[in-house]
Amino acid sequence: MTILAETRAADTLQDDFQKVRALTAALATPLSDADASGQSMPDASPAKWHLAHTTWFLETFLLAGRSGYRLFDDRFGFLFNSYYESVGPRLRRDRRGMLTRPSLDDVLAFRAHVDAAMVRHWQDFDTPARALVTLAINHEQQHQELLLTDILDLFAANPLEPALFPHPGQTAVARPGGWTRHAGGICRIGHDGAGFAFDCEGPAHDVLLRPFALADTLVTNADWIAFIDAGGYRDPRLWLSDGWAWVQRDGIAAPLRWQQGPDGWSSFTLSGRRAVDPAAPVTHLSFYEADAFASWAGARLPTEAEWEVAAAGADPAAGVQLNRAGPVAPVGSASLFGDCWQWTASAFLPYPGFRAVDGAVGEYNGKFMNGQMVLKGASCATPRGSSRASVRNFFTPAQRWQFTGLRLAKDI
Amino acid sequence: MTILAETRAADTLQDDFQKVRALTAALATPLSDADASGQSMPDASPAKWHLAHTTWFLETFLLAGRSGYRLFDDRFGFLFNSYYESVGPRLRRDRRGMLTRPSLDDVLAFRAHVDAAMVRHWQDFDTPARALVTLAINHEQQHQELLLTDILDLFAANPLEPALFPHPGQTAVARPGGWTRHAGGICRIGHDGAGFAFDCEGPAHDVLLRPFALADTLVTNADWIAFIDAGGYRDPRLWLSDGWAWVQRDGIAAPLRWQQGPDGWSSFTLSGRRAVDPAAPVTHLSFYEADAFASWAGARLPTEAEWEVAAAGADPAAGVQLNRAGPVAPVGSASLFGDCWQWTASAFLPYPGFRAVDGAVGEYNGKFMNGQMVLKGASCATPRGSSRASVRNFFTPAQRWQFTGLRLAKDI
Amino acid sequence: MTILAETRAADTLQDDFQKVRALTAALATPLSDADASGQSMPDASPAKWHLAHTTWFLETFLLAGRSGYRLFDDRFGFLFNSYYESVGPRLRRDRRGMLTRPSLDDVLAFRAHVDAAMVRHWQDFDTPARALVTLAINHEQQHQELLLTDILDLFAANPLEPALFPHPGQTAVARPGGWTRHAGGICRIGHDGAGFAFDCEGPAHDVLLRPFALADTLVTNADWIAFIDAGGYRDPRLWLSDGWAWVQRDGIAAPLRWQQGPDGWSSFTLSGRRAVDPAAPVTHLSFYEADAFASWAGARLPTEAEWEVAAAGADPAAGVQLNRAGPVAPVGSASLFGDCWQWTASAFLPYPGFRAVDGAVGEYNGKFMNGQMVLKGASCATPRGSSRASVRNFFTPAQRWQFTGLRLAKDI
Amino acid sequence: MTILAETRAADTLQDDFQKVRALTAALATPLSDADASGQSMPDASPAKWHLAHTTWFLETFLLAGRSGYRLFDDRFGFLFNSYYESVGPRLRRDRRGMLTRPSLDDVLAFRAHVDAAMVRHWQDFDTPARALVTLAINHEQQHQELLLTDILDLFAANPLEPALFPHPGQTAVARPGGWTRHAGGICRIGHDGAGFAFDCEGPAHDVLLRPFALADTLVTNADWIAFIDAGGYRDPRLWLSDGWAWVQRDGIAAPLRWQQGPDGWSSFTLSGRRAVDPAAPVTHLSFYEADAFASWAGARLPTEAEWEVAAAGADPAAGVQLNRAGPVAPVGSASLFGDCWQWTASAFLPYPGFRAVDGAVGEYNGKFMNGQMVLKGASCATPRGSSRASVRNFFTPAQRWQFTGLRLAKDI
């Protein structure tokens, strides 16, 4: 995987690495040992597990076997391997919530042990190792986002509805909607090899696009309430067949965790239950809902190629993103990044010429290229500095515990 | 849907219509009333249901409301609607096997009633109606194939393992394998509007392909036994993550209904249990299996565009296909059509510019564009005359009760 | 099992045997091949299966191995063994509906083959064999009832709601309710060994009862409608915990297959859908419903011992029961037998001193003594002549596809 | 419920109450906040939940509404109601593990708040209230046992297999087995009203027993290994039908959490994984296993009446039971109490004359009288002082996460 060969300058790399490690720990600061151990569903993992798994990744792929390195606990390989079949057996995903031990303190000690070893061994890392450090940084940033969304799901399952962070106090400002036209033709997408990218973002390649237009703004909560009020959840003609079955079986009638009260709609956020802000982007949608909305609006979802072509030149750091104070509530912005992941019409499939890397890290993304749809952009929970136009996030069509929304497209 | 406006010449159309209707009834000839009522799983329907549903399609979309037409039984709309939400409520799919009545004779009387009405009203059919007749012909041909594969699944569930047809006596002839190279570039795929096509086959559009090679022959049973013997079903590195979970949960170790005995592998066919013919194309594979085999073979599955471009100029009627004597066992041929459906690497998604038709027939294919993979070609159970290079068959990745196999591709 | 040693006089036995065999076939007369092959749920079996299984019982336990006897089809052991682990492997119960072959005609030929062999070998049957014939007669009578109730369930699952028999035209006559008091004390229950009984009916033994009263009449449909109207299905205080969970999960609000229309309640019968007769005994109740009704009525269900003691001296043939014309609709009678099976408060457990017989027939009832409640009496579908006060029918608490009702008891 | 009217002397009562409250908190001492929040399965509850639920019981039934009493948190009623439909809605049982908040410290503060209020209001408690205090003491003792067995199940689900208590170091001493004969006849069982009993233990009543013998000792681990070695888990003839289905579906081959290693069998205990002690009573058996073993041994399980009659005069405090040092491993003793709960052949059904109490506490046991089997005695985790010969513990036949074993009986 040649894209892994690229690494940051050695001095910046270590600084970046340490900042990312510190941020993960900081995100867990408001959590009790119990909070950090809870698992709300098989798709979500305990915060403690994220803290340990990212550390296991370093221990397994960078430290194990190096002279003088002692495994922190030789049972942790079984506990904190996620899905690497090549590395060995592992705890069933849906049983991660059984790990009331090791304690959060033990896991933080595991982190300290590995972080110290990383410092000790830093000068030994050759180019492939530095590429693995870069991968580990990006891997850990992914888990930072999951840590937050998994805690959100856990707290939502608690009738007390606790808040992780105080609300930042911002509210969204409505923006004029509009459409930006694109001429199509032969366009290049995918990561070109400069800077880090996950394996699935490449190879860069040409695609042939027809002329299209992309909405300047994300669909807002106000738009979504109009969809609800128009009976969108009750009209089978708007829905994919599987989506309609899901709506009927699970009694779906609003985005995840929305509730209607005498004062209107509320949703559950990292700052607890809050009134829905009409001007803010709607989030916590399944692909089915995003697709049905687009049909109702007489538009469609963009393909991943359209979105990426339209994003050329956009600054991935422009959006409102994660910081030590926690992710803010989504604010309606023109930004492609930083509010919510945006469902596309594209299935998550390999790009032409894609080959999985040899070895365990080759299991990273390729084996998930089935049954999932691509999302582009970045959400309010995505770490600042980890966004790229070529990023391909992916979830199955009914998953919606992430900050997932949509932006419309149409043919012109 | 402009492609529906195209119809065959009026004189040929009626002849074609009657031949197709006659063939469906002929396929059911070996079935008892009980055979025609059995349902092996929710994915499969009783033969009786196929006989009636295709007739309901005619009654609902072509005859109902015409002057002098009397519904055969006004309760049949509920029984034999498949999935048309716009048309009204319907029997749950997994309860179709409860229809021990109406009897097979009643259903044949329903067919006769509708066929006679079609003759009476034929001269009244305007151009849109004739387009619907064309659609009905093709729709019924699809159900002819399903009727056979569903009976195959039912008979396979019976420990007596009955045969539907006597074995035709043919055996496959091994052919030299090879690769045909294609230069790629901008290519046109999709149905161009001349002759009938299902809505999902269009619009015709350009795609940009990289150079590739397509195998001249289908993967054979001998190839598959080599894969089994090499431990293909036991090596997680070959499999998509969902596929590996499926293999482990269901204990998958061979194609559907294969059994290993002292004399080697056998499989269950429309002529009962038979020794596996090494030179014949392997069939009854899931997408997961096809994909894992391709990985093991150091190749990949073709995309639907690659397959279709490669098939340009091939004669869809060249393969060995269905006739009154029943489908023959697959014979190893160079043909793209007539042996088995071939899994591709492409998800079943709308072509650029695709719009569902208004009204109930708009539910035909669009709402299933989720979670399924495209198969190209035609199988030994596909009716002669219904194949086209632009046809997009689709199933979910674990389904394998159809005659599904694979042909390899590779980058060049 | 000494009770099996008792047999009828040899001359009567053969006559009885042939009458029972003839009645089973007669009951199937209105069924098509498809009707006889349908299976509505795993608890129910196809009529064809009942016809064949009762015949397999004779072949396996009375004919197999006798000089000159040829098995009709050596594959039938696998198909038509019900649950005798000692006899060998067998078809999964929930797959019996896959047996579209052998055809109904084939099964009737199997019956003829075995019946003829029974005649040929009759003079060879020694005392143990004649005891097995007696068991086979009673076993077949049980399957006669199941054949009818399983067909009822199958036809109820068909939206066409076909009728098996024309309605006999009787309606129920309301009877004055009252209570008959019993003094209790040491009473003897269980079968005393004179005449046939199933193994679980013995040994006869003494029980100590407190004084109690038993209602003279069965609970009627009118009573049940009063329970519904009083909110009985919505008040958790009336229900066992498992019962309330069942009510909520399955949305239970009336006896099985009852529907409320503009003209009041209807139910589905062997004569199709019919208005509920207020004076007739309510049937198709689960144990949970019977128990909740008793609580609501300020009474309780009788124990099996109370019921049996109260039935001492009653004529089991007095009720309205099955005949060639088919079972009639329940008519309100004072009879303990012949209207419906009556749920008791007793779990189905072994009587003191019970021991399973050696060999395969020892699997007859003992291994089901878990998780089931006893029902006493006999229903309108129970064959005339097969009822006894000591009979212990049993079903799990939520099963209600049989003709199950209740009679109240109370302490005095 | 007249048995509730009996209470201890007022001075002893308060002392008893405070000791029980203190013991519950002491049992939780080794637990972290995370340990106390984990839920291994729907049948088990988090330790935190037990700590809070027993406190909610006091608040709801004894304190709420009293002058000057302030609810600790008005949301706790929803969180910590177990199953009292009359009291209001409640958290789904299988979601108790989502309560990472309130924290363990918050729950302990809730306990302190309620305990202080109990002191303040003590002099206000009239006779019915004192009866409720007695009920609360016994209720909390039940939850002490569940707290331990639920933690055991949680720790068993953790691959690290942590220990709750250090092992006490005792080992079992083999005792000579023998049989004690009982003459049967009319015997009185059930609670006679002197001292506390749960509602289901009464009314006391006469039963008629046949002569029987009860084994002097419990079945041991050595006995069980002999059963395993004899193929007991592989012989369907030994098993109830539902039990055999359970064995096959779940691959049962040993008591819960037993593992076979090179050094023989080990099991998981409150002191971690330990070698199985041959002389100790076998525990963690389902009813199905206990019943199959009895069949294999040519004996049977005792009825609950036989056990209770045989236990007349035994000292319930004689066994080895719970103390501050934690429950010890089962030691082979002649005691009826204090080693393990013993499965009986009796279904959990109401005694003659049983009536549920009015009001919410009437939901205590009556509504569970369905689908469960009675266990007699007391286990090593049962609090000292809470055992009685009349106690009727109950579980469904496949449950085995408690300390459940067996003692044989036979007819004489």
PDB file of C-alpha atoms in Angstrom, chain A residues 78-236:
ATOM      1  CA  PHE A  78      -7.726 -11.394  23.081  1.00  0.00           C
ATOM      2  CA  LEU A  79      -9.726  -8.587  24.681  1.00  0.00           C
ATOM      3  CA  PHE A  80      -8.829  -5.702  22.406  1.00  0.00           C
ATOM      4  CA  ASN A  81      -8.316  -7.125  18.946  1.00  0.00           C
ATOM      5  CA  SER A  82     -11.215  -5.787  16.932  1.00  0.00           C
ATOM      6  CA  TYR A  83     -11.522  -7.933  13.817  1.00  0.00           C
ATOM      7  CA  TYR A  84      -8.055  -8.957  12.668  1.00  0.00           C
ATOM      8  CA  GLU A  85      -8.464 -12.625  11.860  1.00  0.00           C
ATOM      9  CA  SER A  86      -4.766 -12.875  11.027  1.00  0.00           C
ATOM     10  CA  VAL A  87      -3.733 -11.769  14.509  1.00  0.00           C
ATOM     11  CA  GLY A  88      -5.724 -14.358  16.406  1.00  0.00           C
ATOM     12  CA  PRO A  89      -8.958 -15.103  18.233  1.00  0.00           C
ATOM     13  CA  ARG A  90     -10.831 -12.322  20.005  1.00  0.00           C
ATOM     14  CA  LEU A  91     -13.709 -11.482  22.276  1.00  0.00           C
ATOM     15  CA  ARG A  92     -17.108 -11.465  20.554  1.00  0.00           C
ATOM     16  CA  ARG A  93     -18.006  -7.927  19.646  1.00  0.00           C
ATOM     17  CA  ASP A  94     -21.350  -8.035  21.438  1.00  0.00           C
ATOM     18  CA  ARG A  95     -19.616  -9.066  24.691  1.00  0.00           C
ATOM     19  CA  ARG A  96     -17.298  -6.086  24.989  1.00  0.00           C
ATOM     20  CA  GLY A  97     -19.627  -4.666  27.648  1.00  0.00           C
ATOM     21  CA  MET A  98     -18.696  -7.572  29.928  1.00  0.00           C
ATOM     22  CA  LEU A  99     -15.241  -6.057  30.480  1.00  0.00           C
ATOM     23  CA  THR A 100     -15.954  -4.357  33.777  1.00  0.00           C
ATOM     24  CA  ARG A 101     -12.328  -5.253  34.329  1.00  0.00           C
ATOM     25  CA  PRO A 102      -9.695  -4.175  33.471  1.00  0.00           C
ATOM     26  CA  SER A 103     -10.795  -0.940  35.116  1.00  0.00           C
ATOM     27  CA  LEU A 104     -10.617   2.423  33.434  1.00  0.00           C
ATOM     28  CA  ASP A 105      -7.549   3.127  35.551  1.00  0.00           C
ATOM     29  CA  ASP A 106      -5.951  -0.107  34.365  1.00  0.00           C
ATOM     30  CA  VAL A 107      -6.640   0.881  30.786  1.00  0.00           C
ATOM     31  CA  LEU A 108      -5.124   4.307  31.344  1.00  0.00           C
ATOM     32  CA  ALA A 109      -2.082   2.579  32.819  1.00  0.00           C
ATOM     33  CA  PHE A 110      -1.936   0.428  29.654  1.00  0.00           C
ATOM     34  CA  ARG A 111      -1.967   3.635  27.631  1.00  0.00           C
ATOM     35  CA  ALA A 112       0.833   5.137  29.737  1.00  0.00           C
ATOM     36  CA  HIS A 113       2.902   1.950  29.397  1.00  0.00           C
ATOM     37  CA  VAL A 114       2.593   1.954  25.632  1.00  0.00           C
ATOM     38  CA  ASP A 115       3.042   5.701  25.259  1.00  0.00           C
ATOM     39  CA  ALA A 116       6.256   5.510  27.241  1.00  0.00           C
ATOM     40  CA  ALA A 117       7.474   2.622  25.119  1.00  0.00           C
ATOM     41  CA  MET A 118       6.675   4.602  21.984  1.00  0.00           C
ATOM     42  CA  VAL A 119       8.949   7.366  23.227  1.00  0.00           C
ATOM     43  CA  ARG A 120      11.690   4.896  24.060  1.00  0.00           C
ATOM     44  CA  HIS A 121      11.513   3.181  20.701  1.00  0.00           C
ATOM     45  CA  TRP A 122      10.806   6.216  18.576  1.00  0.00           C
ATOM     46  CA  GLN A 123      14.319   6.506  17.207  1.00  0.00           C
ATOM     47  CA  ASP A 124      14.165   2.845  16.133  1.00  0.00           C
ATOM     48  CA  PHE A 125      11.219   3.347  13.795  1.00  0.00           C
ATOM     49  CA  ASP A 126      12.201   2.979  10.179  1.00  0.00           C
ATOM     50  CA  THR A 127      10.135   4.233   7.275  1.00  0.00           C
ATOM     51  CA  PRO A 128       7.569   1.408   7.259  1.00  0.00           C
ATOM     52  CA  ALA A 129       7.192   1.795  11.025  1.00  0.00           C
ATOM     53  CA  ARG A 130       6.670   5.532  10.664  1.00  0.00           C
ATOM     54  CA  ALA A 131       4.035   4.804   8.079  1.00  0.00           C
ATOM     55  CA  LEU A 132       2.344   2.563  10.643  1.00  0.00           C
ATOM     56  CA  VAL A 133       2.506   5.384  13.181  1.00  0.00           C
ATOM     57  CA  THR A 134       0.721   7.590  10.684  1.00  0.00           C
ATOM     58  CA  LEU A 135      -1.870   4.899  10.207  1.00  0.00           C
ATOM     59  CA  ALA A 136      -2.202   4.548  13.973  1.00  0.00           C
ATOM     60  CA  ILE A 137      -2.794   8.282  14.342  1.00  0.00           C
ATOM     61  CA  ASN A 138      -5.591   8.186  11.800  1.00  0.00           C
ATOM     62  CA  HIS A 139      -6.953   4.971  13.238  1.00  0.00           C
ATOM     63  CA  GLU A 140      -7.086   6.544  16.680  1.00  0.00           C
ATOM     64  CA  GLN A 141      -8.846   9.609  15.310  1.00  0.00           C
ATOM     65  CA  GLN A 142     -11.540   7.341  13.900  1.00  0.00           C
ATOM     66  CA  HIS A 143     -11.971   5.815  17.321  1.00  0.00           C
ATOM     67  CA  GLN A 144     -12.199   9.269  18.909  1.00  0.00           C
ATOM     68  CA  GLU A 145     -15.315   9.856  16.856  1.00  0.00           C
ATOM     69  CA  LEU A 146     -16.695   6.422  17.697  1.00  0.00           C
ATOM     70  CA  LEU A 147     -15.974   6.939  21.375  1.00  0.00           C
ATOM     71  CA  LEU A 148     -18.195  10.013  21.317  1.00  0.00           C
ATOM     72  CA  THR A 149     -21.012   8.527  19.276  1.00  0.00           C
ATOM     73  CA  ASP A 150     -20.969   5.298  21.273  1.00  0.00           C
ATOM     74  CA  ILE A 151     -21.199   7.234  24.535  1.00  0.00           C
ATOM     75  CA  LEU A 152     -24.041   9.217  23.010  1.00  0.00           C
ATOM     76  CA  ASP A 153     -25.866   5.989  22.274  1.00  0.00           C
ATOM     77  CA  LEU A 154     -25.198   4.659  25.764  1.00  0.00           C
ATOM     78  CA  PHE A 155     -26.392   7.809  27.471  1.00  0.00           C
ATOM     79  CA  ALA A 156     -29.473   7.839  25.244  1.00  0.00           C
ATOM     80  CA  ALA A 157     -30.308   4.350  26.521  1.00  0.00           C
ATOM     81  CA  ASN A 158     -30.270   5.641  30.096  1.00  0.00           C
ATOM     82  CA  PRO A 159     -33.633   7.027  31.183  1.00  0.00           C
ATOM     83  CA  LEU A 160     -31.746   9.718  33.127  1.00  0.00           C
ATOM     84  CA  GLU A 161     -30.401  11.049  29.818  1.00  0.00           C
ATOM     85  CA  PRO A 162     -27.116  12.370  31.186  1.00  0.00           C
ATOM     86  CA  ALA A 163     -25.061  14.960  29.327  1.00  0.00           C
ATOM     87  CA  LEU A 164     -21.413  14.397  28.444  1.00  0.00           C
ATOM     88  CA  PHE A 165     -20.529  18.027  27.860  1.00  0.00           C
ATOM     89  CA  PRO A 166     -22.226  21.328  28.742  1.00  0.00           C
ATOM     90  CA  HIS A 167     -23.934  22.847  25.756  1.00  0.00           C
ATOM     91  CA  PRO A 168     -21.661  25.344  24.000  1.00  0.00           C
ATOM     92  CA  GLY A 169     -24.518  27.815  23.638  1.00  0.00           C
ATOM     93  CA  GLN A 170     -24.282  28.228  19.895  1.00  0.00           C
ATOM     94  CA  THR A 171     -27.352  28.130  17.732  1.00  0.00           C
ATOM     95  CA  ALA A 172     -27.509  27.634  14.016  1.00  0.00           C
ATOM     96  CA  VAL A 173     -28.039  30.458  11.547  1.00  0.00           C
ATOM     97  CA  ALA A 174     -30.232  29.775   8.570  1.00  0.00           C
ATOM     98  CA  ARG A 175     -28.432  30.211   5.277  1.00  0.00           C
ATOM     99  CA  PRO A 176     -29.848  30.789   1.820  1.00  0.00           C
ATOM    100  CA  GLY A 177     -30.020  27.532  -0.081  1.00  0.00           C
ATOM    101  CA  GLY A 178     -28.859  27.314  -3.649  1.00  0.00           C
ATOM    102  CA  TRP A 179     -27.389  24.914  -6.143  1.00  0.00           C
ATOM    103  CA  THR A 180     -23.900  24.845  -7.542  1.00  0.00           C
ATOM    104  CA  ARG A 181     -23.636  23.435 -11.036  1.00  0.00           C
ATOM    105  CA  HIS A 182     -20.884  21.138 -12.215  1.00  0.00           C
ATOM    106  CA  ALA A 183     -20.124  20.391 -15.839  1.00  0.00           C
ATOM    107  CA  GLY A 184     -19.189  16.731 -15.389  1.00  0.00           C
ATOM    108  CA  GLY A 185     -16.867  15.047 -17.876  1.00  0.00           C
ATOM    109  CA  ILE A 186     -13.818  12.993 -17.019  1.00  0.00           C
ATOM    110  CA  CYS A 187     -12.842  13.812 -13.435  1.00  0.00           C
ATOM    111  CA  ARG A 188     -10.252  12.401 -11.111  1.00  0.00           C
ATOM    112  CA  ILE A 189     -11.191  11.113  -7.674  1.00  0.00           C
ATOM    113  CA  GLY A 190      -9.519   9.108  -4.973  1.00  0.00           C
ATOM    114  CA  HIS A 191      -6.406   9.848  -3.036  1.00  0.00           C
ATOM    115  CA  ASP A 192      -3.411  10.818  -5.114  1.00  0.00           C
ATOM    116  CA  GLY A 193      -0.763   9.638  -2.726  1.00  0.00           C
ATOM    117  CA  ALA A 194       0.305  12.963  -1.201  1.00  0.00           C
ATOM    118  CA  GLY A 195      -0.223  12.724   2.527  1.00  0.00           C
ATOM    119  CA  PHE A 196      -1.988   9.994   4.433  1.00  0.00           C
ATOM    120  CA  ALA A 197      -5.066   8.155   3.254  1.00  0.00           C
ATOM    121  CA  PHE A 198      -6.749   4.917   4.176  1.00  0.00           C
ATOM    122  CA  ASP A 199      -6.323   2.097   1.728  1.00  0.00           C
ATOM    123  CA  CYS A 200      -9.890   2.322   0.415  1.00  0.00           C
ATOM    124  CA  GLU A 201      -9.407   5.940  -0.703  1.00  0.00           C
ATOM    125  CA  GLY A 202      -7.215   4.858  -3.570  1.00  0.00           C
ATOM    126  CA  PRO A 203      -6.106   4.317  -6.190  1.00  0.00           C
ATOM    127  CA  ALA A 204      -6.895   7.722  -7.626  1.00  0.00           C
ATOM    128  CA  HIS A 205      -8.651   7.204 -10.931  1.00  0.00           C
ATOM    129  CA  ASP A 206     -10.758   8.902 -13.553  1.00  0.00           C
ATOM    130  CA  VAL A 207     -14.522   8.745 -13.591  1.00  0.00           C
ATOM    131  CA  LEU A 208     -16.964   9.989 -16.169  1.00  0.00           C
ATOM    132  CA  LEU A 209     -19.653  12.262 -14.767  1.00  0.00           C
ATOM    133  CA  ARG A 210     -22.715  13.812 -16.305  1.00  0.00           C
ATOM    134  CA  PRO A 211     -23.528  17.445 -15.552  1.00  0.00           C
ATOM    135  CA  PHE A 212     -25.076  17.807 -12.101  1.00  0.00           C
ATOM    136  CA  ALA A 213     -25.847  20.294  -9.377  1.00  0.00           C
ATOM    137  CA  LEU A 214     -25.143  19.954  -5.669  1.00  0.00           C
ATOM    138  CA  ALA A 215     -27.089  21.797  -2.983  1.00  0.00           C
ATOM    139  CA  ASP A 216     -25.074  24.505  -1.228  1.00  0.00           C
ATOM    140  CA  THR A 217     -26.525  23.655   2.145  1.00  0.00           C
ATOM    141  CA  LEU A 218     -27.309  20.561   4.122  1.00  0.00           C
ATOM    142  CA  VAL A 219     -30.911  19.517   4.672  1.00  0.00           C
ATOM    143  CA  THR A 220     -32.025  21.129   7.935  1.00  0.00           C
ATOM    144  CA  ASN A 221     -34.196  20.073  10.819  1.00  0.00           C
ATOM    145  CA  ALA A 222     -36.868  22.456   9.548  1.00  0.00           C
ATOM    146  CA  ASP A 223     -36.798  20.668   6.197  1.00  0.00           C
ATOM    147  CA  TRP A 224     -37.094  17.349   7.992  1.00  0.00           C
ATOM    148  CA  ILE A 225     -40.076  18.449  10.065  1.00  0.00           C
ATOM    149  CA  ALA A 226     -41.768  19.427   6.804  1.00  0.00           C
ATOM    150  CA  PHE A 227     -41.102  15.899   5.517  1.00  0.00           C
ATOM    151  CA  ILE A 228     -42.591  14.394   8.654  1.00  0.00           C
ATOM    152  CA  ASP A 229     -45.597  16.696   8.509  1.00  0.00           C
ATOM    153  CA  ALA A 230     -46.168  15.800   4.862  1.00  0.00           C
ATOM    154  CA  GLY A 231     -46.471  12.136   5.827  1.00  0.00           C
ATOM    155  CA  GLY A 232     -43.087  11.134   4.502  1.00  0.00           C
ATOM    156  CA  TYR A 233     -42.784   8.218   6.917  1.00  0.00           C
ATOM    157  CA  ARG A 234     -46.159   6.839   5.874  1.00  0.00           C
ATOM    158  CA  ASP A 235     -45.897   6.834   2.084  1.00  0.00           C
ATOM    159  CA  PRO A 236     -44.364   3.591   0.784  1.00  0.00           C
TER     160      PRO A 236
END
